[in-house]
Tab-separated table of N, CA and C in Angstrom:
chain	number	residue	atom	x	y	z
A	120	MET	N	-57.580	9.409	109.110
A	120	MET	CA	-58.641	10.482	109.240
A	120	MET	C	-57.865	12.170	108.732
A	121	GLU	N	-58.795	12.507	108.060
A	121	GLU	CA	-58.133	14.001	106.902
A	121	GLU	C	-58.437	14.967	107.651
A	122	PRO	N	-57.836	16.292	108.105
A	122	PRO	CA	-57.877	17.499	108.583
A	122	PRO	C	-58.539	18.205	108.236
A	123	ALA	N	-58.985	18.835	108.751
A	123	ALA	CA	-60.242	19.979	108.092
A	123	ALA	C	-59.009	20.905	107.541
A	124	ARG	N	-59.902	21.287	106.034
A	124	ARG	CA	-58.821	22.800	105.139
A	124	ARG	C	-59.439	23.342	104.853
A	125	CYS	N	-59.297	24.497	105.035
A	125	CYS	CA	-59.398	25.969	104.897
A	125	CYS	C	-59.249	27.115	103.745
A	126	ARG	N	-58.562	26.145	102.530
A	126	ARG	CA	-57.938	26.076	101.360
A	126	ARG	C	-59.024	27.504	100.305
A	127	ARG	N	-60.679	27.018	100.658
A	127	ARG	CA	-61.375	27.635	99.823
A	127	ARG	C	-61.951	28.975	100.255
A	128	VAL	N	-61.275	29.409	101.604
A	128	VAL	CA	-61.392	30.968	102.397
A	128	VAL	C	-60.616	32.324	101.757
A	129	ARG	N	-61.086	33.180	101.792
A	129	ARG	CA	-61.044	34.338	100.621
A	129	ARG	C	-61.607	35.554	101.652
A	130	ALA	N	-60.373	36.495	101.644
A	130	ALA	CA	-61.077	38.157	102.186
A	130	ALA	C	-61.252	38.907	100.917
A	131	ASN	N	-62.177	39.596	100.314
A	131	ASN	CA	-62.831	39.908	99.466
A	131	ASN	C	-62.555	40.467	98.497
A	132	GLY	N	-62.738	38.558	98.318
A	132	GLY	CA	-61.977	38.001	97.450
A	132	GLY	C	-60.779	37.899	96.818
A	133	GLN	N	-59.645	38.414	97.728
A	133	GLN	CA	-59.017	37.188	97.415
A	133	GLN	C	-58.356	36.502	98.606
A	134	LEU	N	-57.217	35.672	98.157
A	134	LEU	CA	-56.416	34.299	99.130
A	134	LEU	C	-55.635	34.636	99.905
A	135	PRO	N	-55.446	34.192	100.526
A	135	PRO	CA	-54.065	34.605	101.480
A	135	PRO	C	-52.765	34.796	101.217
A	136	GLY	N	-52.361	35.953	102.157
A	136	GLY	CA	-51.066	36.312	101.361
A	136	GLY	C	-51.320	37.298	101.133
A	137	HIS	N	-52.277	37.413	100.500
A	137	HIS	CA	-52.671	39.251	100.018
A	137	HIS	C	-52.289	40.314	101.320
A	138	VAL	N	-51.681	41.090	100.541
A	138	VAL	CA	-51.517	42.595	101.622
A	138	VAL	C	-52.982	43.274	100.799
A	139	PHE	N	-54.046	43.815	101.916
A	139	PHE	CA	-54.828	44.786	102.008
A	139	PHE	C	-53.962	46.650	102.352
A	140	ARG	N	-54.203	47.172	101.062
A	140	ARG	CA	-53.098	48.771	101.369
A	140	ARG	C	-54.291	49.794	100.826
A	141	THR	N	-54.306	51.105	102.305
A	141	THR	CA	-56.091	51.680	102.392
A	141	THR	C	-54.788	52.868	102.390
A	142	GLY	N	-55.279	53.572	102.358
A	142	GLY	CA	-55.009	55.356	102.464
A	142	GLY	C	-56.501	55.646	104.015
A	143	ALA	N	-57.196	54.852	103.975
A	143	ALA	CA	-58.153	55.054	105.224
A	143	ALA	C	-57.615	54.586	106.225
A	144	PRO	N	-58.387	54.798	107.409
A	144	PRO	CA	-58.460	54.417	108.869
A	144	PRO	C	-58.795	52.873	109.610
A	145	SER	N	-59.614	52.551	108.121
A	145	SER	CA	-59.610	51.108	108.570
A	145	SER	C	-60.520	50.339	107.749
A	146	LEU	N	-60.649	49.149	107.490
A	146	LEU	CA	-61.120	48.418	106.390
A	146	LEU	C	-61.999	46.912	106.581
A	147	ASP	N	-63.376	46.829	105.253
A	147	ASP	CA	-64.295	46.446	105.583
A	147	ASP	C	-63.717	45.453	105.616
A	148	LEU	N	-64.428	44.244	105.868
A	148	LEU	CA	-63.914	42.883	104.309
A	148	LEU	C	-65.005	42.238	104.888
A	149	MET	N	-64.843	40.829	103.992
A	149	MET	CA	-65.727	39.652	103.446
A	149	MET	C	-65.450	38.912	103.596
A	150	ILE	N	-65.539	38.055	104.604
A	150	ILE	CA	-64.314	36.852	104.542
A	150	ILE	C	-65.665	35.423	105.026
A	151	ASP	N	-65.329	34.619	103.110
A	151	ASP	CA	-66.349	33.732	103.228
A	151	ASP	C	-65.559	32.872	102.642
A	152	GLY	N	-66.029	31.602	103.053
A	152	GLY	CA	-65.528	30.534	101.865
A	152	GLY	C	-66.363	29.346	102.380
A	153	ARG	N	-65.165	28.208	102.194
A	153	ARG	CA	-66.005	27.011	102.666
A	153	ARG	C	-65.235	25.785	103.444
A	154	LEU	N	-65.325	25.609	104.445
A	154	LEU	CA	-64.323	24.101	105.423
A	154	LEU	C	-64.795	22.739	104.630
A	155	ASP	N	-63.995	21.808	104.824
A	155	ASP	CA	-63.603	20.747	103.952
A	155	ASP	C	-63.498	20.088	105.141
A	156	SER	N	-63.868	19.322	105.793
A	156	SER	CA	-63.971	17.883	106.765
A	156	SER	C	-64.271	16.875	107.317
A	157	ARG	N	-63.472	16.035	107.692
A	157	ARG	CA	-63.984	14.734	108.250
A	157	ARG	C	-64.344	14.319	109.510
A	158	ASP	N	-63.984	15.445	110.198
A	158	ASP	CA	-64.189	15.636	111.640
A	158	ASP	C	-65.147	16.955	111.895
A	159	PRO	N	-66.074	16.665	113.302
A	159	PRO	CA	-66.787	17.256	113.689
A	159	PRO	C	-65.600	18.717	113.547
A	160	ILE	N	-66.610	20.665	112.878
A	160	ILE	CA	-65.795	21.501	113.592
A	160	ILE	C	-65.986	22.066	115.037
A	161	ALA	N	-65.336	22.022	115.655
A	161	ALA	CA	-66.196	22.557	117.007
A	161	ALA	C	-65.758	24.043	116.916
A	162	ALA	N	-65.526	24.906	116.007
A	162	ALA	CA	-65.007	26.336	116.085
A	162	ALA	C	-64.615	26.951	115.173
A	163	LEU	N	-64.857	27.702	114.683
A	163	LEU	CA	-64.132	28.833	113.378
A	163	LEU	C	-63.734	29.809	114.231
A	164	GLU	N	-62.596	30.607	114.075
A	164	GLU	CA	-62.041	31.165	114.405
A	164	GLU	C	-61.040	32.164	113.681
A	165	LEU	N	-61.366	33.511	113.689
A	165	LEU	CA	-60.261	34.970	113.716
A	165	LEU	C	-59.478	35.083	113.830
A	166	VAL	N	-58.429	34.621	113.625
A	166	VAL	CA	-57.043	35.232	114.500
A	166	VAL	C	-56.704	35.948	113.681
A	167	ARG	N	-56.602	38.077	114.560
A	167	ARG	CA	-56.657	39.105	114.539
A	167	ARG	C	-55.396	39.193	114.909
A	168	ASN	N	-53.779	39.755	114.603
A	168	ASN	CA	-53.137	40.575	115.008
A	168	ASN	C	-52.851	39.948	116.548
A	169	GLY	N	-52.921	38.205	116.851
A	169	GLY	CA	-52.570	37.521	117.662
A	169	GLY	C	-53.718	37.181	118.509
A	170	ARG	N	-55.330	38.397	118.533
A	170	ARG	CA	-56.607	37.832	119.410
A	170	ARG	C	-57.232	37.090	118.947
A	171	VAL	N	-57.884	36.065	119.311
A	171	VAL	CA	-58.719	35.129	118.660
A	171	VAL	C	-59.995	35.380	119.192
A	172	GLU	N	-60.904	35.154	117.966
A	172	GLU	CA	-62.444	35.686	118.548
A	172	GLU	C	-62.886	34.643	117.348
A	173	ARG	N	-64.772	34.272	117.714
A	173	ARG	CA	-65.008	32.753	117.162
A	173	ARG	C	-65.757	33.461	115.374
A	174	ILE	N	-65.904	32.832	114.721
A	174	ILE	CA	-66.729	33.754	113.466
A	174	ILE	C	-67.171	32.160	112.780
A	175	ALA	N	-68.246	32.873	112.142
A	175	ALA	CA	-68.661	31.872	111.152
A	175	ALA	C	-69.076	32.900	109.282
A	176	LEU	N	-69.151	31.639	108.816
A	176	LEU	CA	-68.915	32.500	107.995
A	176	LEU	C	-70.334	32.078	106.902
A	177	PRO	N	-70.396	33.240	106.135
A	177	PRO	CA	-69.283	34.483	105.921
A	177	PRO	C	-69.667	35.610	107.377
A	178	ALA	N	-68.478	35.933	106.664
A	178	ALA	CA	-67.921	37.062	108.218
A	178	ALA	C	-67.954	38.315	108.322
A	179	ARG	N	-68.667	39.428	108.589
A	179	ARG	CA	-68.199	40.566	108.005
A	179	ARG	C	-67.097	41.102	109.510
A	180	VAL	N	-65.791	41.408	108.700
A	180	VAL	CA	-65.232	42.260	109.280
A	180	VAL	C	-64.597	44.167	109.804
A	181	THR	N	-64.178	44.282	110.772
A	181	THR	CA	-63.508	45.738	110.135
A	181	THR	C	-62.385	45.311	110.868
A	182	MET	N	-61.365	45.902	109.601
A	182	MET	CA	-59.821	45.770	110.543
A	182	MET	C	-59.942	47.476	110.845
A	183	GLN	N	-59.101	47.233	111.963
A	183	GLN	CA	-58.950	49.155	112.391
A	183	GLN	C	-57.807	49.588	113.062
A	184	GLU	N	-57.020	48.659	112.825
A	184	GLU	CA	-55.449	48.861	112.728
A	184	GLU	C	-54.853	48.247	111.680
A	185	SER	N	-53.247	48.230	111.691
A	185	SER	CA	-52.525	47.610	110.926
A	185	SER	C	-52.333	46.054	110.989
A	186	GLY	N	-51.793	45.218	110.420
A	186	GLY	CA	-51.928	43.973	111.077
A	186	GLY	C	-51.898	42.932	110.377
A	187	TRP	N	-52.128	41.449	110.467
A	187	TRP	CA	-52.555	40.208	109.542
A	187	TRP	C	-53.886	40.082	110.252
A	188	PHE	N	-54.378	38.741	109.474
A	188	PHE	CA	-55.162	37.452	110.073
A	188	PHE	C	-55.730	36.920	109.638
A	189	LEU	N	-55.975	35.424	110.164
A	189	LEU	CA	-56.041	34.247	109.633
A	189	LEU	C	-57.464	33.471	109.518
A	190	VAL	N	-57.565	32.897	109.031
A	190	VAL	CA	-59.034	31.969	109.996
A	190	VAL	C	-58.081	30.470	110.262
A	191	ARG	N	-58.934	29.733	110.443
A	191	ARG	CA	-58.767	28.506	111.702
A	191	ARG	C	-59.546	27.910	112.257
A	192	ALA	N	-59.701	26.408	111.993
A	192	ALA	CA	-60.981	25.768	112.382
A	192	ALA	C	-60.164	24.860	112.869
A	193	ILE	N	-61.274	24.413	114.768
A	193	ILE	CA	-60.963	23.940	115.541
A	193	ILE	C	-61.683	22.724	115.424
A	194	ALA	N	-61.388	21.233	115.460
A	194	ALA	CA	-61.727	20.073	115.242
A	194	ALA	C	-62.189	19.540	116.615
A	195	GLY	N	-63.230	18.809	116.767
A	195	GLY	CA	-63.804	18.362	117.888
A	195	GLY	C	-63.291	17.274	117.839
A	196	VAL	N	-62.488	16.690	118.203
A	196	VAL	CA	-61.330	15.450	118.984
A	196	VAL	C	-60.816	16.083	119.775
A	197	ALA	N	-61.036	14.517	121.020
A	197	ALA	CA	-61.132	14.695	122.003
A	197	ALA	C	-59.841	14.034	122.609
A	198	TYR	N	-58.804	13.394	121.773
A	198	TYR	CA	-57.640	12.533	121.755
A	198	TYR	C	-56.672	13.559	121.361
A	199	THR	N	-56.799	14.759	120.448
A	199	THR	CA	-56.202	15.713	120.490
A	199	THR	C	-56.455	16.816	120.268
A	200	PHE	N	-55.182	17.767	119.995
A	200	PHE	CA	-55.435	19.236	119.237
A	200	PHE	C	-55.057	19.341	118.094
A	201	ARG	N	-56.329	18.937	116.926
A	201	ARG	CA	-55.983	18.691	115.514
A	201	ARG	C	-56.812	20.410	114.941
A	202	PHE	N	-56.323	21.098	114.249
A	202	PHE	CA	-56.899	22.356	113.733
A	202	PHE	C	-56.170	22.880	111.861
A	203	ALA	N	-57.408	23.488	111.369
A	203	ALA	CA	-56.657	23.423	110.055
A	203	ALA	C	-56.198	24.981	110.477
A	204	SER	N	-55.731	26.040	109.363
A	204	SER	CA	-56.143	27.439	109.259
A	204	SER	C	-55.402	28.359	107.804
A	205	THR	N	-55.829	29.139	107.526
A	205	THR	CA	-54.927	29.869	106.784
A	205	THR	C	-53.568	30.830	106.250
A	206	GLY	N	-53.251	30.393	105.525
A	206	GLY	CA	-52.009	31.539	106.103
A	206	GLY	C	-52.346	32.851	106.374
A	207	PRO	N	-51.942	33.694	106.906
A	207	PRO	CA	-52.421	35.323	106.698
A	207	PRO	C	-52.539	35.941	105.956
A	208	PHE	N	-53.412	36.602	105.974
A	208	PHE	CA	-53.946	38.498	105.173
A	208	PHE	C	-52.843	38.931	105.963
A	209	TYR	N	-52.513	40.777	105.277
A	209	TYR	CA	-52.241	41.498	105.729
A	209	TYR	C	-52.226	42.781	105.719
A	210	VAL	N	-52.433	43.804	106.491
A	210	VAL	CA	-53.432	44.616	106.404
A	210	VAL	C	-52.772	45.802	106.582
A	211	GLU	N	-52.559	46.837	106.100
A	211	GLU	CA	-51.707	48.635	106.011
A	211	GLU	C	-52.668	49.583	105.699
A	212	LEU	N	-53.291	49.736	106.924
A	212	LEU	CA	-54.474	50.963	106.843
A	212	LEU	C	-53.051	52.650	107.361
A	213	GLY	N	-54.291	53.581	106.742
A	213	GLY	CA	-53.459	54.568	106.578
A	213	GLY	C	-51.913	54.392	105.516
A	214	ASN	N	-52.004	53.677	105.022
A	214	ASN	CA	-50.005	53.433	104.196
A	214	ASN	C	-49.317	53.443	105.642
A	215	ALA	N	-49.878	52.491	105.571
A	215	ALA	CA	-48.232	52.755	107.160
A	215	ALA	C	-48.629	50.887	107.378
A	216	PRO	N	-46.825	49.872	107.605
A	216	PRO	CA	-47.365	48.772	107.329
A	216	PRO	C	-46.826	48.541	108.979
A	217	ALA	N	-47.686	47.088	109.451
A	217	ALA	CA	-47.655	46.994	110.604
A	217	ALA	C	-46.901	47.204	111.486
A	218	LYS	N	-46.944	47.277	112.836
A	218	LYS	CA	-45.399	47.393	113.333
A	218	LYS	C	-45.982	45.868	114.539
A	219	PRO	N	-45.123	44.855	114.664
A	219	PRO	CA	-44.966	43.506	115.891
A	219	PRO	C	-45.463	44.863	116.936
A	220	GLU	N	-45.687	43.952	117.859
A	220	GLU	CA	-46.141	44.239	118.978
A	220	GLU	C	-44.326	44.102	120.260
A	221	ARG	N	-44.671	44.627	120.969
A	221	ARG	CA	-43.549	45.328	121.404
A	221	ARG	C	-42.954	43.233	122.577
A	222	ALA	N	-43.450	43.113	123.126
A	222	ALA	CA	-43.920	41.176	123.387
A	222	ALA	C	-43.075	40.403	122.252
A	223	SER	N	-43.726	40.308	121.252
A	223	SER	CA	-43.053	39.393	119.822
A	223	SER	C	-41.383	39.596	119.528
A	224	ALA	N	-41.822	41.369	119.393
A	224	ALA	CA	-40.207	41.404	119.435
A	224	ALA	C	-39.248	41.501	120.594
A	225	ARG	N	-39.980	41.355	121.452
A	225	ARG	CA	-38.196	40.440	122.534
A	225	ARG	C	-38.279	39.158	122.597
A	226	PHE	N	-39.670	38.689	122.267
A	226	PHE	CA	-39.683	37.438	122.075
A	226	PHE	C	-38.176	36.499	121.007
A	227	PHE	N	-38.637	37.375	120.081
A	227	PHE	CA	-37.608	37.401	119.004
A	227	PHE	C	-36.312	37.229	119.522
A	228	VAL	N	-35.797	38.544	119.689
A	228	VAL	CA	-34.856	38.694	120.684
A	228	VAL	C	-34.308	38.253	121.490
A	229	GLU	N	-35.142	37.259	122.512
A	229	GLU	CA	-34.629	36.475	123.658
A	229	GLU	C	-34.336	35.246	122.690
A	230	TRP	N	-35.056	34.739	121.641
A	230	TRP	CA	-34.508	33.612	121.050
A	230	TRP	C	-33.533	33.481	120.747
A	231	CYS	N	-32.953	34.770	119.826
A	231	CYS	CA	-31.812	34.833	119.197
A	231	CYS	C	-30.875	34.815	119.890
A	232	ASP	N	-31.123	35.445	121.038
A	232	ASP	CA	-30.017	35.739	122.677
A	232	ASP	C	-29.296	33.924	122.712
A	233	GLU	N	-30.639	32.965	122.724
A	233	GLU	CA	-30.690	31.465	123.382
A	233	GLU	C	-29.885	31.462	122.410
A	234	TRP	N	-30.404	32.002	121.123
A	234	TRP	CA	-29.036	30.521	120.008
A	234	TRP	C	-27.352	31.266	119.746
A	235	LEU	N	-27.546	32.362	120.629
A	235	LEU	CA	-26.443	32.955	120.060
A	235	LEU	C	-25.197	32.501	120.933
A	236	SER	N	-25.929	32.324	122.856
A	236	SER	CA	-25.084	31.074	123.523
A	236	SER	C	-24.904	30.564	123.379
A	237	ALA	N	-25.589	29.332	123.030
A	237	ALA	CA	-26.087	27.630	122.435
A	237	ALA	C	-24.714	27.833	121.476
A	238	LEU	N	-24.831	29.193	120.226
A	238	LEU	CA	-23.658	28.415	119.481
A	238	LEU	C	-22.278	28.836	119.778
A	239	ASN	N	-22.238	29.770	120.289
A	239	ASN	CA	-20.818	29.877	121.222
A	239	ASN	C	-19.942	28.876	121.961
A	240	ALA	N	-21.655	28.638	122.424
A	240	ALA	CA	-20.755	27.025	123.133
A	240	ALA	C	-20.428	26.131	122.703
A	241	ASN	N	-20.527	25.983	121.900
A	241	ASN	CA	-20.930	24.650	120.704
A	241	ASN	C	-19.137	24.410	120.384
A	242	PRO	N	-18.687	23.339	121.333
A	242	PRO	CA	-17.301	22.634	121.147
A	242	PRO	C	-17.000	22.329	119.211
A	243	ASN	N	-18.243	21.722	118.893
A	243	ASN	CA	-17.660	21.286	117.633
A	243	ASN	C	-17.312	21.676	116.093
A	244	LEU	N	-17.682	23.207	116.400
A	244	LEU	CA	-17.303	24.757	115.590
A	244	LEU	C	-15.813	24.982	115.318
A	245	THR	N	-14.976	25.191	114.268
A	245	THR	CA	-13.995	25.393	114.078
A	245	THR	C	-14.394	27.143	114.506
A	246	ALA	N	-13.075	28.640	114.732
A	246	ALA	CA	-13.640	30.013	114.645
A	246	ALA	C	-14.989	30.626	113.679
A	247	ALA	N	-13.855	29.812	112.431
A	247	ALA	CA	-14.621	30.237	110.673
A	247	ALA	C	-15.963	30.179	111.126
A	248	GLN	N	-15.986	28.639	111.563
A	248	GLN	CA	-17.440	27.778	111.643
A	248	GLN	C	-18.581	28.784	112.286
A	249	ARG	N	-17.837	29.149	113.639
A	249	ARG	CA	-18.967	29.890	114.306
A	249	ARG	C	-19.304	31.026	114.240
A	250	GLU	N	-17.722	31.708	113.613
A	250	GLU	CA	-18.113	33.381	112.625
A	250	GLU	C	-19.242	32.820	111.592
A	251	ASP	N	-19.431	32.086	110.982
A	251	ASP	CA	-20.262	31.697	110.319
A	251	ASP	C	-21.931	31.709	110.126
A	252	VAL	N	-22.203	30.791	110.854
A	252	VAL	CA	-22.949	31.204	111.804
A	252	VAL	C	-23.842	31.923	113.288
A	253	LEU	N	-22.726	32.449	113.400
A	253	LEU	CA	-23.625	33.756	113.886
A	253	LEU	C	-23.475	34.179	113.621
A	254	GLN	N	-23.607	35.284	112.231
A	254	GLN	CA	-23.439	36.061	111.418
A	254	GLN	C	-24.638	36.798	110.981
A	255	PRO	N	-25.980	35.297	111.048
A	255	PRO	CA	-27.496	35.345	110.877
A	255	PRO	C	-28.341	35.413	111.781
A	256	TRP	N	-27.603	34.868	113.025
A	256	TRP	CA	-28.501	35.252	114.010
A	256	TRP	C	-28.108	36.605	114.554
A	257	ARG	N	-26.615	36.974	114.659
A	257	ARG	CA	-26.559	38.158	114.958
A	257	ARG	C	-27.597	39.409	114.071
A	258	GLU	N	-27.739	39.362	113.102
A	258	GLU	CA	-28.502	40.269	112.082
A	258	GLU	C	-29.916	40.080	112.769
A	259	ALA	N	-30.404	38.572	112.602
A	259	ALA	CA	-31.557	38.748	113.168
A	259	ALA	C	-31.370	39.136	114.228
A	260	ARG	N	-31.068	39.810	115.061
A	260	ARG	CA	-31.302	40.459	116.718
A	260	ARG	C	-31.534	41.651	116.345
A	261	ALA	N	-30.881	42.005	115.581
A	261	ALA	CA	-30.326	43.683	115.672
A	261	ALA	C	-31.876	44.145	115.027
A	262	PHE	N	-32.931	43.180	113.643
A	262	PHE	CA	-33.500	43.262	113.658
A	262	PHE	C	-34.832	43.855	114.470
A	263	TRP	N	-34.486	42.387	114.972
A	263	TRP	CA	-36.312	42.405	116.409
A	263	TRP	C	-35.847	43.787	116.962
A	264	LEU	N	-34.336	43.977	117.246
A	264	LEU	CA	-33.745	44.656	118.544
A	264	LEU	C	-34.455	46.024	118.021
A	265	ALA	N	-34.543	47.059	116.184
A	265	ALA	CA	-34.617	47.629	115.618
A	265	ALA	C	-36.485	47.785	116.166
A	266	LYS	N	-37.341	46.989	116.430
A	266	LYS	CA	-39.105	46.892	116.073
A	266	LYS	C	-39.159	47.420	117.559
A	267	PHE	N	-38.157	47.656	118.526
A	267	PHE	CA	-38.753	48.072	120.454
A	267	PHE	C	-38.883	49.788	119.581
A	268	ASP	N	-38.577	50.539	118.447
A	268	ASP	CA	-38.208	51.669	118.518
A	268	ASP	C	-40.031	52.131	118.260
């Protein structure tokens, strides 16, 4: 069976990956497209800054905060969880890029901490190898920690 495809979905005529920038406090979007699937589709969803809502295409959506969104199709298959998703679209309102939610930043800081601990404890690394491997993780941790501000 071939899974569903959301490749033809566009927002205001743009493909996933597009960054919508406006100085306005909100942005109206028309999301349209075609979904191909051999499986029955149980739901079509808009995932907006991590929050999920059901939609039907075409859909008129108003973004009132900077962030991201994608369109996801959930297949109605009982024996497995099957879905198709677009890549994200990005929205910057008031000429301000989106800031990740504190919980998301915390997740990545904790994830980096887990890897830093595991890599520090790895007996198969020489001191030089360990330092080479740890440095990018330290940088990633600092990046996400700065998102708390």
